[in-house]
Short mmCIF file of C-alpha atoms and ligand atoms in Angstrom, two decimals:
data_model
loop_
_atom_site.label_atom_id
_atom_site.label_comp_id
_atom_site.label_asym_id
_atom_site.label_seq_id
_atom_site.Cartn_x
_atom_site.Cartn_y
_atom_site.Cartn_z
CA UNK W 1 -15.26 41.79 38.81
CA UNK W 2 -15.07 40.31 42.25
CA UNK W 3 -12.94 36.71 42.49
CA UNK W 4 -15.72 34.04 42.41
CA UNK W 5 -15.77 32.30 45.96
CA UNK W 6 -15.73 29.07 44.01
CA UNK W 7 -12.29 28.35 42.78
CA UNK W 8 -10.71 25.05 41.62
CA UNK W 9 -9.86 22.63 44.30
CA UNK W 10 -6.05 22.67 45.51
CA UNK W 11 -3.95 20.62 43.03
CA UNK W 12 -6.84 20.78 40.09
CA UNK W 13 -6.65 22.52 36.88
CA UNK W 14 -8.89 23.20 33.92
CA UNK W 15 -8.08 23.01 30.06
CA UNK W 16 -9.35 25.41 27.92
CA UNK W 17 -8.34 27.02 24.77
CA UNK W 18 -4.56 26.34 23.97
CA UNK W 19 -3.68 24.24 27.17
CA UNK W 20 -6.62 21.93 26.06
CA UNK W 21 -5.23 21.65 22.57
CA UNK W 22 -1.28 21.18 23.77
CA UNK W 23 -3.06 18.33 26.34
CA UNK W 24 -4.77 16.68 23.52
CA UNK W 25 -2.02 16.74 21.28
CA UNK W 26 -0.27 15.02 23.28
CA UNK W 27 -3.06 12.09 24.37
CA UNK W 28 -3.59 11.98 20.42
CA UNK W 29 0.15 11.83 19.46
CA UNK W 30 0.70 9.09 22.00
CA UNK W 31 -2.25 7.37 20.89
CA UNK W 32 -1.29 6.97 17.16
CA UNK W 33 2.27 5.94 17.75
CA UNK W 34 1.64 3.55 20.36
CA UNK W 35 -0.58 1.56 17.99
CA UNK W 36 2.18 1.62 15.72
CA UNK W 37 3.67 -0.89 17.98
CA UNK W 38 0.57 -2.90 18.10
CA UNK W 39 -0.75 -1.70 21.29
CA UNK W 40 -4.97 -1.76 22.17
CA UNK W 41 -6.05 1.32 24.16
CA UNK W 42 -7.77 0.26 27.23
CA UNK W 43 -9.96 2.23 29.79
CA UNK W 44 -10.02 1.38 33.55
CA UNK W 45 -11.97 2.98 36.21
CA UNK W 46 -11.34 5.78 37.96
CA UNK W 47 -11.60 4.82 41.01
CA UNK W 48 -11.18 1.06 42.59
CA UNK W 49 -11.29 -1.36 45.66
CA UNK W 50 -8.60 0.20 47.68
CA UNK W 51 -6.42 -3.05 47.96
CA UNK W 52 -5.52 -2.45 44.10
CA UNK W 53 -3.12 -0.26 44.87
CA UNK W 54 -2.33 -0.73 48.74
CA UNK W 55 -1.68 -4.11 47.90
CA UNK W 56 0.70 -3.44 45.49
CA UNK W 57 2.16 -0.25 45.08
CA UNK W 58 4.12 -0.67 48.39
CA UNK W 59 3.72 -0.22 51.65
CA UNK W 60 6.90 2.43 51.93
CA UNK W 61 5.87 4.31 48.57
CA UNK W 62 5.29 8.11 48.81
CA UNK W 63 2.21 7.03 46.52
CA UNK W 64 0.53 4.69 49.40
CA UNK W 65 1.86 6.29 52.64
CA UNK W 66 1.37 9.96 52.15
CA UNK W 67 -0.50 10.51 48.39
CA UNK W 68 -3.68 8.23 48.30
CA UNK W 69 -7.40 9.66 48.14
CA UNK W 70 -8.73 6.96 49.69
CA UNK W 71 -12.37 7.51 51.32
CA UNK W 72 -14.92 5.21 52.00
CA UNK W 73 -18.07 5.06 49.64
CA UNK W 74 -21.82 5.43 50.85
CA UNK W 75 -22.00 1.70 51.08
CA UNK W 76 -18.66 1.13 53.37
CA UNK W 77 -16.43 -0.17 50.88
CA UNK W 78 -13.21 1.51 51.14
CA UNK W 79 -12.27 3.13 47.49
CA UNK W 80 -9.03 5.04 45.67
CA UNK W 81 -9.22 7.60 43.10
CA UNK W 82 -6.20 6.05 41.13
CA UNK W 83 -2.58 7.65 41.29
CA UNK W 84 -1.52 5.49 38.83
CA UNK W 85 -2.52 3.24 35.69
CA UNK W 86 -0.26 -0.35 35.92
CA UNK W 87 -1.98 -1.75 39.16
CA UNK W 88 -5.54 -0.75 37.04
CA UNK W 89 -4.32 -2.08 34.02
CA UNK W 90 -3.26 -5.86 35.93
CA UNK W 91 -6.17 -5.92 37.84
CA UNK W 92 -8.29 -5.88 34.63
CA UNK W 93 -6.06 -8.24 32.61
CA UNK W 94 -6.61 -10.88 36.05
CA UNK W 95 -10.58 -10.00 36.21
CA UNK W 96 -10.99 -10.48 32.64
CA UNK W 97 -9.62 -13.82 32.40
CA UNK W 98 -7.15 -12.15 30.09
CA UNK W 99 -3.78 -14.07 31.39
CA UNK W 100 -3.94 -16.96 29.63
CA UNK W 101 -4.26 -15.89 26.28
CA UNK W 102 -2.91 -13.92 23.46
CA UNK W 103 -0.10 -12.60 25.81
CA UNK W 104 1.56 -10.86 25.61
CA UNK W 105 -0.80 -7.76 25.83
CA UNK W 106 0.04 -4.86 24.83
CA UNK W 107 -2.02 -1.88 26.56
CA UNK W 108 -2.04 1.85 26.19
CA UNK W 109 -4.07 4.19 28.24
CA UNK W 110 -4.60 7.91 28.61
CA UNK W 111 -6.48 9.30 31.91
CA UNK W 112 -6.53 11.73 34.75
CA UNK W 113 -4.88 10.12 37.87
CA UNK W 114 -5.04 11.65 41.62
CA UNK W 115 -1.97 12.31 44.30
CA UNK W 116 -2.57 14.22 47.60
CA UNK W 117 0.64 16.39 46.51
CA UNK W 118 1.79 19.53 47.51
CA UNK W 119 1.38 21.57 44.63
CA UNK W 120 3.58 23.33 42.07
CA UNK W 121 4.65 23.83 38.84
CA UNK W 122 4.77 20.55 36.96
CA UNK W 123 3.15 18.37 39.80
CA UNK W 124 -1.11 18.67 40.28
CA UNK W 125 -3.33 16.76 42.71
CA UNK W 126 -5.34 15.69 39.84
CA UNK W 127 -2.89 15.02 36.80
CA UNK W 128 -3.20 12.77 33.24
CA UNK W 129 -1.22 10.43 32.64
CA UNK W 130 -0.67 8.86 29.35
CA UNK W 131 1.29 4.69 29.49
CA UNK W 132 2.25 1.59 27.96
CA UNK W 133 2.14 -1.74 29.42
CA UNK W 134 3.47 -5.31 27.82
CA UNK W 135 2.17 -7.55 30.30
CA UNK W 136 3.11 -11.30 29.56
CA UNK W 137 6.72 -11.12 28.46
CA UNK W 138 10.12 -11.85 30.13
CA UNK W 139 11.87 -11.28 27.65
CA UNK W 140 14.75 -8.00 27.25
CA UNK W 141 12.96 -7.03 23.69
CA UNK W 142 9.76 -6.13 25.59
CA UNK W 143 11.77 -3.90 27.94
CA UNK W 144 13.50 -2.53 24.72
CA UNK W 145 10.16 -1.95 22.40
CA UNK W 146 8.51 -0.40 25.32
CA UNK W 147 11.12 2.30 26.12
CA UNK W 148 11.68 2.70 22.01
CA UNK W 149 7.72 3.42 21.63
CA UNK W 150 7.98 6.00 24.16
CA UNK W 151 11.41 7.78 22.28
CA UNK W 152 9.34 7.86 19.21
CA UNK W 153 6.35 9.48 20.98
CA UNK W 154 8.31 12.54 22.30
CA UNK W 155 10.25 11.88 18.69
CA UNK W 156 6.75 12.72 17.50
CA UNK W 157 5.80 15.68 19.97
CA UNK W 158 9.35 17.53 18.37
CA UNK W 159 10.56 16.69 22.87
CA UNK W 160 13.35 14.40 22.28
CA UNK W 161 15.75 16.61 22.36
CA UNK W 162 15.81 18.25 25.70
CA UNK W 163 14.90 14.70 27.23
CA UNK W 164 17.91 11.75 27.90
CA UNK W 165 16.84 8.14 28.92
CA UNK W 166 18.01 7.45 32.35
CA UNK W 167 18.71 3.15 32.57
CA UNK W 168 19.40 1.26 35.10
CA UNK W 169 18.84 -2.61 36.35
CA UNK W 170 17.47 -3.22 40.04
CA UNK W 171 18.04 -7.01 39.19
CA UNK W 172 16.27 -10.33 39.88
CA UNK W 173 15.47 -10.95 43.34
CA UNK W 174 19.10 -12.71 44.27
CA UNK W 175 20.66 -10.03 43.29
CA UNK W 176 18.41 -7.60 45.07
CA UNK W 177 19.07 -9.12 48.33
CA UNK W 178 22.67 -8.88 47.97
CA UNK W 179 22.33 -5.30 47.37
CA UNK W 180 20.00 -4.71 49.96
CA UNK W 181 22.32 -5.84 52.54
CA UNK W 182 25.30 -4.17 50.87
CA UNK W 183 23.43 -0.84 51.19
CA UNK W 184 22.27 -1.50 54.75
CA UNK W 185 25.82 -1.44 55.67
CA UNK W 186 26.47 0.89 53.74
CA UNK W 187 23.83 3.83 55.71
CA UNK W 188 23.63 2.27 58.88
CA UNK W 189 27.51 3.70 59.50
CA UNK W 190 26.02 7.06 58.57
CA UNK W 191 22.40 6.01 59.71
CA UNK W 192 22.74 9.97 62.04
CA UNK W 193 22.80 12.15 59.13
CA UNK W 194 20.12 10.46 57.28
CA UNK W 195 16.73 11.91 57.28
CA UNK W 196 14.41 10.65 59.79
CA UNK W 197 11.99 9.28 56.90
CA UNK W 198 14.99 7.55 55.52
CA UNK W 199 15.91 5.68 58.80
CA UNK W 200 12.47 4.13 58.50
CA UNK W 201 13.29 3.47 55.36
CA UNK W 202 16.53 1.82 56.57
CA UNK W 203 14.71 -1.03 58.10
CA UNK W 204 11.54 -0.86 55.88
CA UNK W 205 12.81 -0.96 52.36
CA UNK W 206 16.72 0.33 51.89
CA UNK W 207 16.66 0.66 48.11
CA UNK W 208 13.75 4.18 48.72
CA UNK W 209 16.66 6.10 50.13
CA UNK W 210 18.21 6.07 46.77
CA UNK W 211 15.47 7.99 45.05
CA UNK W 212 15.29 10.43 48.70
CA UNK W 213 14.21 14.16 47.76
CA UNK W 214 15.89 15.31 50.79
CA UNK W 215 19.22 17.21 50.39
CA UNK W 216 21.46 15.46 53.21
CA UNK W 217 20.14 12.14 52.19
CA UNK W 218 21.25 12.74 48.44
CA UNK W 219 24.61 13.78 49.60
CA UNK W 220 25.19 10.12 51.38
CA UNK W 221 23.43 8.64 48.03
CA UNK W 222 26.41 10.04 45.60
CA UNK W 223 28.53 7.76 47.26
CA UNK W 224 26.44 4.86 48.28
CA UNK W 225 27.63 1.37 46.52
CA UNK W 226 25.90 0.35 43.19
CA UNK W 227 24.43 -2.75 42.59
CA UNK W 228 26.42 -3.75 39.77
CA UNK W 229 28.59 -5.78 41.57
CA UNK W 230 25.98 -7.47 43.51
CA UNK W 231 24.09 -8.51 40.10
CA UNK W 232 23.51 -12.57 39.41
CA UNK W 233 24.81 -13.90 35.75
CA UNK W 234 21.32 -14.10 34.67
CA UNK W 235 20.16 -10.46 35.65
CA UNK W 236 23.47 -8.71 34.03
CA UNK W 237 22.70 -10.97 30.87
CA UNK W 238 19.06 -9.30 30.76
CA UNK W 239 20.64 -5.73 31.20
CA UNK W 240 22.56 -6.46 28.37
CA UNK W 241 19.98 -7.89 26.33
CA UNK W 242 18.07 -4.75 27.09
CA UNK W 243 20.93 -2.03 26.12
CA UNK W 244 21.65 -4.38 23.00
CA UNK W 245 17.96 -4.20 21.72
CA UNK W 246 17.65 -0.37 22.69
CA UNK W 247 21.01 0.19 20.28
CA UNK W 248 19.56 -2.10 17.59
CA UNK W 249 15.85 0.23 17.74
CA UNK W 250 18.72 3.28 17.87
CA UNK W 251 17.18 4.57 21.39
CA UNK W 252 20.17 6.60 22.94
CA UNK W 253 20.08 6.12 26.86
CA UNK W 254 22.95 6.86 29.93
CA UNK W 255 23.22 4.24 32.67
CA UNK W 256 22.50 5.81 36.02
CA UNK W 257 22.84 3.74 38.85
CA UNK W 258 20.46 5.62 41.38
CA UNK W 259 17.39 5.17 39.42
CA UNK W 260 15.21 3.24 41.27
CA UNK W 261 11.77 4.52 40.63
CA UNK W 262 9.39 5.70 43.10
CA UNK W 263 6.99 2.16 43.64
CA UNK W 264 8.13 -1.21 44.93
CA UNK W 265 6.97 -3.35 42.03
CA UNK W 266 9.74 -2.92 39.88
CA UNK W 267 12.65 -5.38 39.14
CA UNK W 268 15.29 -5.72 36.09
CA UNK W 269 14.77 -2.83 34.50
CA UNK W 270 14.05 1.07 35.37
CA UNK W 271 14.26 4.04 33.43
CA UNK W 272 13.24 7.64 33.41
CA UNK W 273 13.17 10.15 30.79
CA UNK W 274 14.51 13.73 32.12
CA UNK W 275 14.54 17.09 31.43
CA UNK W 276 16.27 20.26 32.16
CA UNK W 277 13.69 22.03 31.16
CA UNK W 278 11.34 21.91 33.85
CA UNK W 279 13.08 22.48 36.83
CA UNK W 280 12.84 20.02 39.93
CA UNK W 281 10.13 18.31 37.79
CA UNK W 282 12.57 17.18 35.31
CA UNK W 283 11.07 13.47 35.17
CA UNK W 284 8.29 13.09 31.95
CA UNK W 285 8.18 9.49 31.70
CA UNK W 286 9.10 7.05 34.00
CA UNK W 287 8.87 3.18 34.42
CA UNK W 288 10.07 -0.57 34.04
CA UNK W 289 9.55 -4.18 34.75
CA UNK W 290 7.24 -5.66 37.03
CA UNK W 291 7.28 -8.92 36.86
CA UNK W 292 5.48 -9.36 40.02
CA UNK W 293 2.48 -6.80 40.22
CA UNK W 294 -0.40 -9.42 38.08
CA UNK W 295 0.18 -12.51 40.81
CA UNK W 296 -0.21 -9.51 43.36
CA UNK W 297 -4.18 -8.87 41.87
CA UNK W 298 -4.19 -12.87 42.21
CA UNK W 299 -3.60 -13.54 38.56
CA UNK W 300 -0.84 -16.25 37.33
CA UNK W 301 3.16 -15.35 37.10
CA UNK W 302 2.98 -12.23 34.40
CA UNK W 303 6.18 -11.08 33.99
CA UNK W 304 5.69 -7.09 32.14
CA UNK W 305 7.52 -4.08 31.61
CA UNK W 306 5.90 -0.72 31.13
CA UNK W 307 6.09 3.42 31.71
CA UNK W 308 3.77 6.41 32.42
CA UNK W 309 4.14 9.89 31.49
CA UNK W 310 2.62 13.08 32.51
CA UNK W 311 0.87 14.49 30.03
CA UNK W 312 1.13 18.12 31.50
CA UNK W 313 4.64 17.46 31.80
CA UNK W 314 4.73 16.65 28.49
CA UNK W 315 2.80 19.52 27.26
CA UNK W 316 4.64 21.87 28.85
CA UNK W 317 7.71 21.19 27.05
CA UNK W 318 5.97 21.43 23.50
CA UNK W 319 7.36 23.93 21.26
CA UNK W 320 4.39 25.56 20.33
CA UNK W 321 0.10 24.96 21.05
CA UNK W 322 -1.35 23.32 18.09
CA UNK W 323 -3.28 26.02 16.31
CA UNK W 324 -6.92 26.48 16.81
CA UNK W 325 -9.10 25.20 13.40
CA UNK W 326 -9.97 28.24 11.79
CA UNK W 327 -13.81 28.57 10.57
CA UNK W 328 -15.29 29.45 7.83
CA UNK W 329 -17.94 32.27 8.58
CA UNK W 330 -21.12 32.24 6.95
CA UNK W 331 -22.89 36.01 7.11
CA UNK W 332 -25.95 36.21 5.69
CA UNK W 333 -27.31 40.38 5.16
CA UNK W 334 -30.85 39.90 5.42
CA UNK W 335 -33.74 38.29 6.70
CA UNK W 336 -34.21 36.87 3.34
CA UNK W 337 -31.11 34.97 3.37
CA UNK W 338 -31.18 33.58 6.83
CA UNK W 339 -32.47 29.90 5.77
CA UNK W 340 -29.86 29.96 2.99
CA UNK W 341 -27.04 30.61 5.16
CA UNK W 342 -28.39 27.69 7.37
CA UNK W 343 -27.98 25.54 4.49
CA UNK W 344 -24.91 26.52 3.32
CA UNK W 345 -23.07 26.29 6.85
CA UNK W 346 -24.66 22.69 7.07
CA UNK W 347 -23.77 21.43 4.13
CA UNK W 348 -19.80 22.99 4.20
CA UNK W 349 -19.66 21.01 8.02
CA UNK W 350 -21.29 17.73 6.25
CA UNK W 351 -17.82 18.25 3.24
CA UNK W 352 -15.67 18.10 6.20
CA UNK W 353 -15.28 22.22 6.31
CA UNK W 354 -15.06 23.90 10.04
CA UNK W 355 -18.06 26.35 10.00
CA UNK W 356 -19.90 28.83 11.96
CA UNK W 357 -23.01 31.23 11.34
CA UNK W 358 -23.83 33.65 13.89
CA UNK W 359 -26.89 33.53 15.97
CA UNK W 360 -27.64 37.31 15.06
CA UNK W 361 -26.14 40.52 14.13
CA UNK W 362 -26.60 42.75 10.99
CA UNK W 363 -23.26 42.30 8.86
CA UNK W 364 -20.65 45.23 10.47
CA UNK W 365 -21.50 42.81 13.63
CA UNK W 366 -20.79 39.30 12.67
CA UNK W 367 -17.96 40.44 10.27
CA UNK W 368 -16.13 41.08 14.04
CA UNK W 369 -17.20 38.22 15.09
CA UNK W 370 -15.48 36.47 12.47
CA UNK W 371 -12.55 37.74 13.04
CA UNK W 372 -12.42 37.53 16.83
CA UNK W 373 -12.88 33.74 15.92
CA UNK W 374 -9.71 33.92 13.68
CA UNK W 375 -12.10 32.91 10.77
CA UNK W 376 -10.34 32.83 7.64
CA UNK W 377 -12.78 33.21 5.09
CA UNK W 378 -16.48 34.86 5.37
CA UNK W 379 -19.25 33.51 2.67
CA UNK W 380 -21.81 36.75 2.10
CA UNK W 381 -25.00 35.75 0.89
CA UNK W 382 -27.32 39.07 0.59
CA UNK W 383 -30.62 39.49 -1.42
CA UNK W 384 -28.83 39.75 -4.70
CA UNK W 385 -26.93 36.64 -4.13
CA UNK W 386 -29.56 34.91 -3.09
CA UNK W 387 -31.38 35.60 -6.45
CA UNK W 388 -28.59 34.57 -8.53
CA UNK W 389 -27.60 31.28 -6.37
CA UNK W 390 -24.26 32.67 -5.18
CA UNK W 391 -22.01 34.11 -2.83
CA UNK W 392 -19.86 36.43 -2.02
CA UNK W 393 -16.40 34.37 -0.67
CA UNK W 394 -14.22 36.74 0.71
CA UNK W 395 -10.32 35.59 1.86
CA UNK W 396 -10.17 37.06 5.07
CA UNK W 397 -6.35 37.11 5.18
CA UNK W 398 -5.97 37.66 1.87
CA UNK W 399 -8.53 40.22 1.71
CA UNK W 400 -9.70 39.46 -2.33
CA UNK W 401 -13.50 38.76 -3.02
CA UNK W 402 -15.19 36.87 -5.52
CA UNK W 403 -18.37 35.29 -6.49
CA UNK W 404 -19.10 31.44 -6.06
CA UNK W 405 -21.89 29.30 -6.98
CA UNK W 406 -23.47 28.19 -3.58
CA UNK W 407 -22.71 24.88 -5.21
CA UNK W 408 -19.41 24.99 -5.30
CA UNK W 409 -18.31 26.29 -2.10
CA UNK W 410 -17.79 23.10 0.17
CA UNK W 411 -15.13 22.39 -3.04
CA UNK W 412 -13.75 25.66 -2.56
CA UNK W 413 -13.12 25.30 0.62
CA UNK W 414 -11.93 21.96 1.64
P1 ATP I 501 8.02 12.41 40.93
O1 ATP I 501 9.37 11.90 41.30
O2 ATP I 501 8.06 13.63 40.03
O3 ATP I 501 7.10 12.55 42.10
P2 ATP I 501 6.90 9.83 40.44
O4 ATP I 501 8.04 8.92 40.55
O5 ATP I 501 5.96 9.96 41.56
O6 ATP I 501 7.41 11.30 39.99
P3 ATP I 501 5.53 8.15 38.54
O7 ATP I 501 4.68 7.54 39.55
O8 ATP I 501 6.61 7.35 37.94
O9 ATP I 501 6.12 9.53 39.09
O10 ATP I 501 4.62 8.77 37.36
C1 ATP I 501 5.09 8.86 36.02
C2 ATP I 501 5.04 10.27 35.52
O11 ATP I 501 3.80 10.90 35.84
C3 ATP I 501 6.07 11.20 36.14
O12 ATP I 501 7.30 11.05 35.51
C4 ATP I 501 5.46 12.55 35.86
O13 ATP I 501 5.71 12.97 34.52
C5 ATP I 501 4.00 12.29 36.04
N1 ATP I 501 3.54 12.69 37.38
C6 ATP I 501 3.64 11.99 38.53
N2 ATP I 501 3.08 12.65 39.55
C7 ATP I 501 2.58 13.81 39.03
C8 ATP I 501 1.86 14.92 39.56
N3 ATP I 501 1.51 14.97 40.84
N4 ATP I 501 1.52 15.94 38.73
C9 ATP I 501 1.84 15.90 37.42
N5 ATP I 501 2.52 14.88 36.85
C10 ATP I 501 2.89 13.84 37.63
MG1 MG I 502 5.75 11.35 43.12
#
């Protein structure tokens, strides 16, 4: 057959059969634990005023300066396909009048999201992300809760043990500015052998270079000054708070000083869970506090902490696809049975039983067509069952065949 000139666009993929039940299992997983933890499932657009994430994702972020769809709509307005699901998630807690009460909130979500990225194995243009979000608390225990809810998920998904929390603190804003300027000295006396994009960052926002991609820049990083020493009393006490909550909920992290996360709305804490197992897209969930982001959508001080994951990034390091429900067949040999095998197949899907009948086929014919469909058990009903009110059940694994009162079959079966 000649390659269809339609393909999928650059970056896209579809999910069908097993990649579509891996995906799923994952969404579904995530959804079930998270409300474990008392969070509400929330669904944002897909797309949004353009300033929702310009506004706030920063204006040096890889997101905003190189990975935005951004187009303008038939009416003017200028509108984003979302890369990511925090700035969504604040702008609807502010435009709900949601800020004042019952915080704090506690949000999950599960959705595509959209990155003009170069494509490859682990990163798409279109993507799903999967998150958690406690928007309205400053205290460490939210930090801690939201990180342990995200162990347990990949505790759940059998991922937890190729994957090690990465911690680290970026600090109040004091302490921030301290570092700042301590890393500023620190590259400007090697500012030549930094990459260009990193020179702008230089001047722009210093802390990017830490979390470069580029090989020479990474090289300066190893050695680059932490911001330990540069942390305020206040922000090492919520570090510890953190760590101390995360060893009470028996989360197992490593400190690592060059996290920094890839937007500019975090502060205190940020944390990645990595992988080996992936290769350079080792990162599966990522995130921390940002205590700033809801006054950004013009809502009231909202301290939060919160992560995303990638769900194909997740799915990808499942052990095995979640197996496909196997149906029971219903072959009927015969015009004469044809309304009774309708029946029957109804009622066994109204008990709760996976079911199929096929559309046509004498029985040689939909006997293979049971079996392509990995059915594992085929109910016969023929003239002479039909008479007597029965069928024939047949254990397609097993292979053994006996007769069962139509009656009784959606008990048989369950
Ligand atoms: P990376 O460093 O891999 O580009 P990021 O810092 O841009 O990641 P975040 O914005 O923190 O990623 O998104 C959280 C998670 O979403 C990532 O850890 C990853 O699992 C997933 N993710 C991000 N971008 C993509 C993409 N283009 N394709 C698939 N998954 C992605
Ligand atoms: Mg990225």
């Amino acid at each position: 057959m000649a390659k269809p000139d339609l393909q999928p666009a650059r970056g896209t993929h579809d999910l069908i059969g097993e990649e579509f039940r891996r995906h799923h299992h994952v969404i579904d997983t995530a959804r079930r634990i998270s409300a474990l933890y008392g969070f509400e499932e929330w669904a944002t657009p897909i797309f949004e005023d353009t300033r929702v994430f310009a506004r706030t994702l920063g204006e040096t972020s890889d997101v905003v300066t190189k990975e935005m769809y951004t187009f303008e709509d038939r009416g003017g307005e200028s509108v984003t396909l979302r890369p990511e699901g925090t700035a969504g998630a604040c702008r609807a807690l502010v435009t709900n009048g949601l800020t004042q009460t019952n915080l704090p909130r506690k949000v999950f979500y599960a959705g595509p999201m959209f990155r003009y990225e170069r494509p490859q194995k682990g990163r798409y243009r279109q993507f799903h992300q999967i998150g958690c979000e406690v928007m309205g608390a400053a205290e460490p225990l939210a930090d801690a809760e939201v990180i342990a809810c995200g162990w347990h998920i990949q505790q759940a998904l059998g991922i937890d043990q190729g994957a090690v929390l990465e911690i680290n603190t970026l600090g109040d804003g004091p302490s921030r500015e301290a570092y700042r300027a301590a890393l500023v000295a620190y590259f400007q006396a090697s500012a030549d052998r930094l990459s260009e994009e990193s020179r702008t960052r230089l001047e722009k926002n210093p802390l990017r270079i830490l979390d470069s991609k580029d090989a020479g820049d990474k090289a300066l990083v190893a050695d680059a000054p932490t911001i330990e020493a540069h942390l305020t009393e206040a922000a090492s006490a919520f570090y510890a708070g953190v760590k101390r909550a995360l060893d009470r909920f028996g989360v197992p992290y490593r400190e690592n000083p060059r996290i920094v996360r890839g937007l500019d709305y975090y502060s205190h804490t940020a944390f990645e869970f990595v992988t080996d197992r992936l290769g350079a897209q080792g990162t599966v969930m990522a995130g921390g506090r940002y205590d700033g982001l809801v006054e950004e959508m013009g809502g009231p001080p909202t301290p939060s902490v919160g992560w995303a994951a990638g769900v194909e990034r997740l799915s990808m390091l499942l052990e095995a696809a979640p197996a496909a429900p196997r149906p029971v067949a219903v072959i009927p040999v015969g015009e004469a049975a044809e309304a009774a095998a309708l029946d029957a197949v109804q009622s066994l899907r109204r008990a709760g039983v996976v079911a199929e009948v096929g559309y046509k086929g004498n029985l040689k014919r939909r006997m293979e067509r049971a079996n392509r469909l990995g059915a594992r058990a085929a109910v016969i009903i023929g003239d002479e069952e039909l008479a007597e009110g029965v069928a024939q059940l047949r254990d397609l694994d097993a292979g053994t065949q006996e007769r069962v009162p139509l009656a009784e079959l959606a008990a048989r079966l369950i």
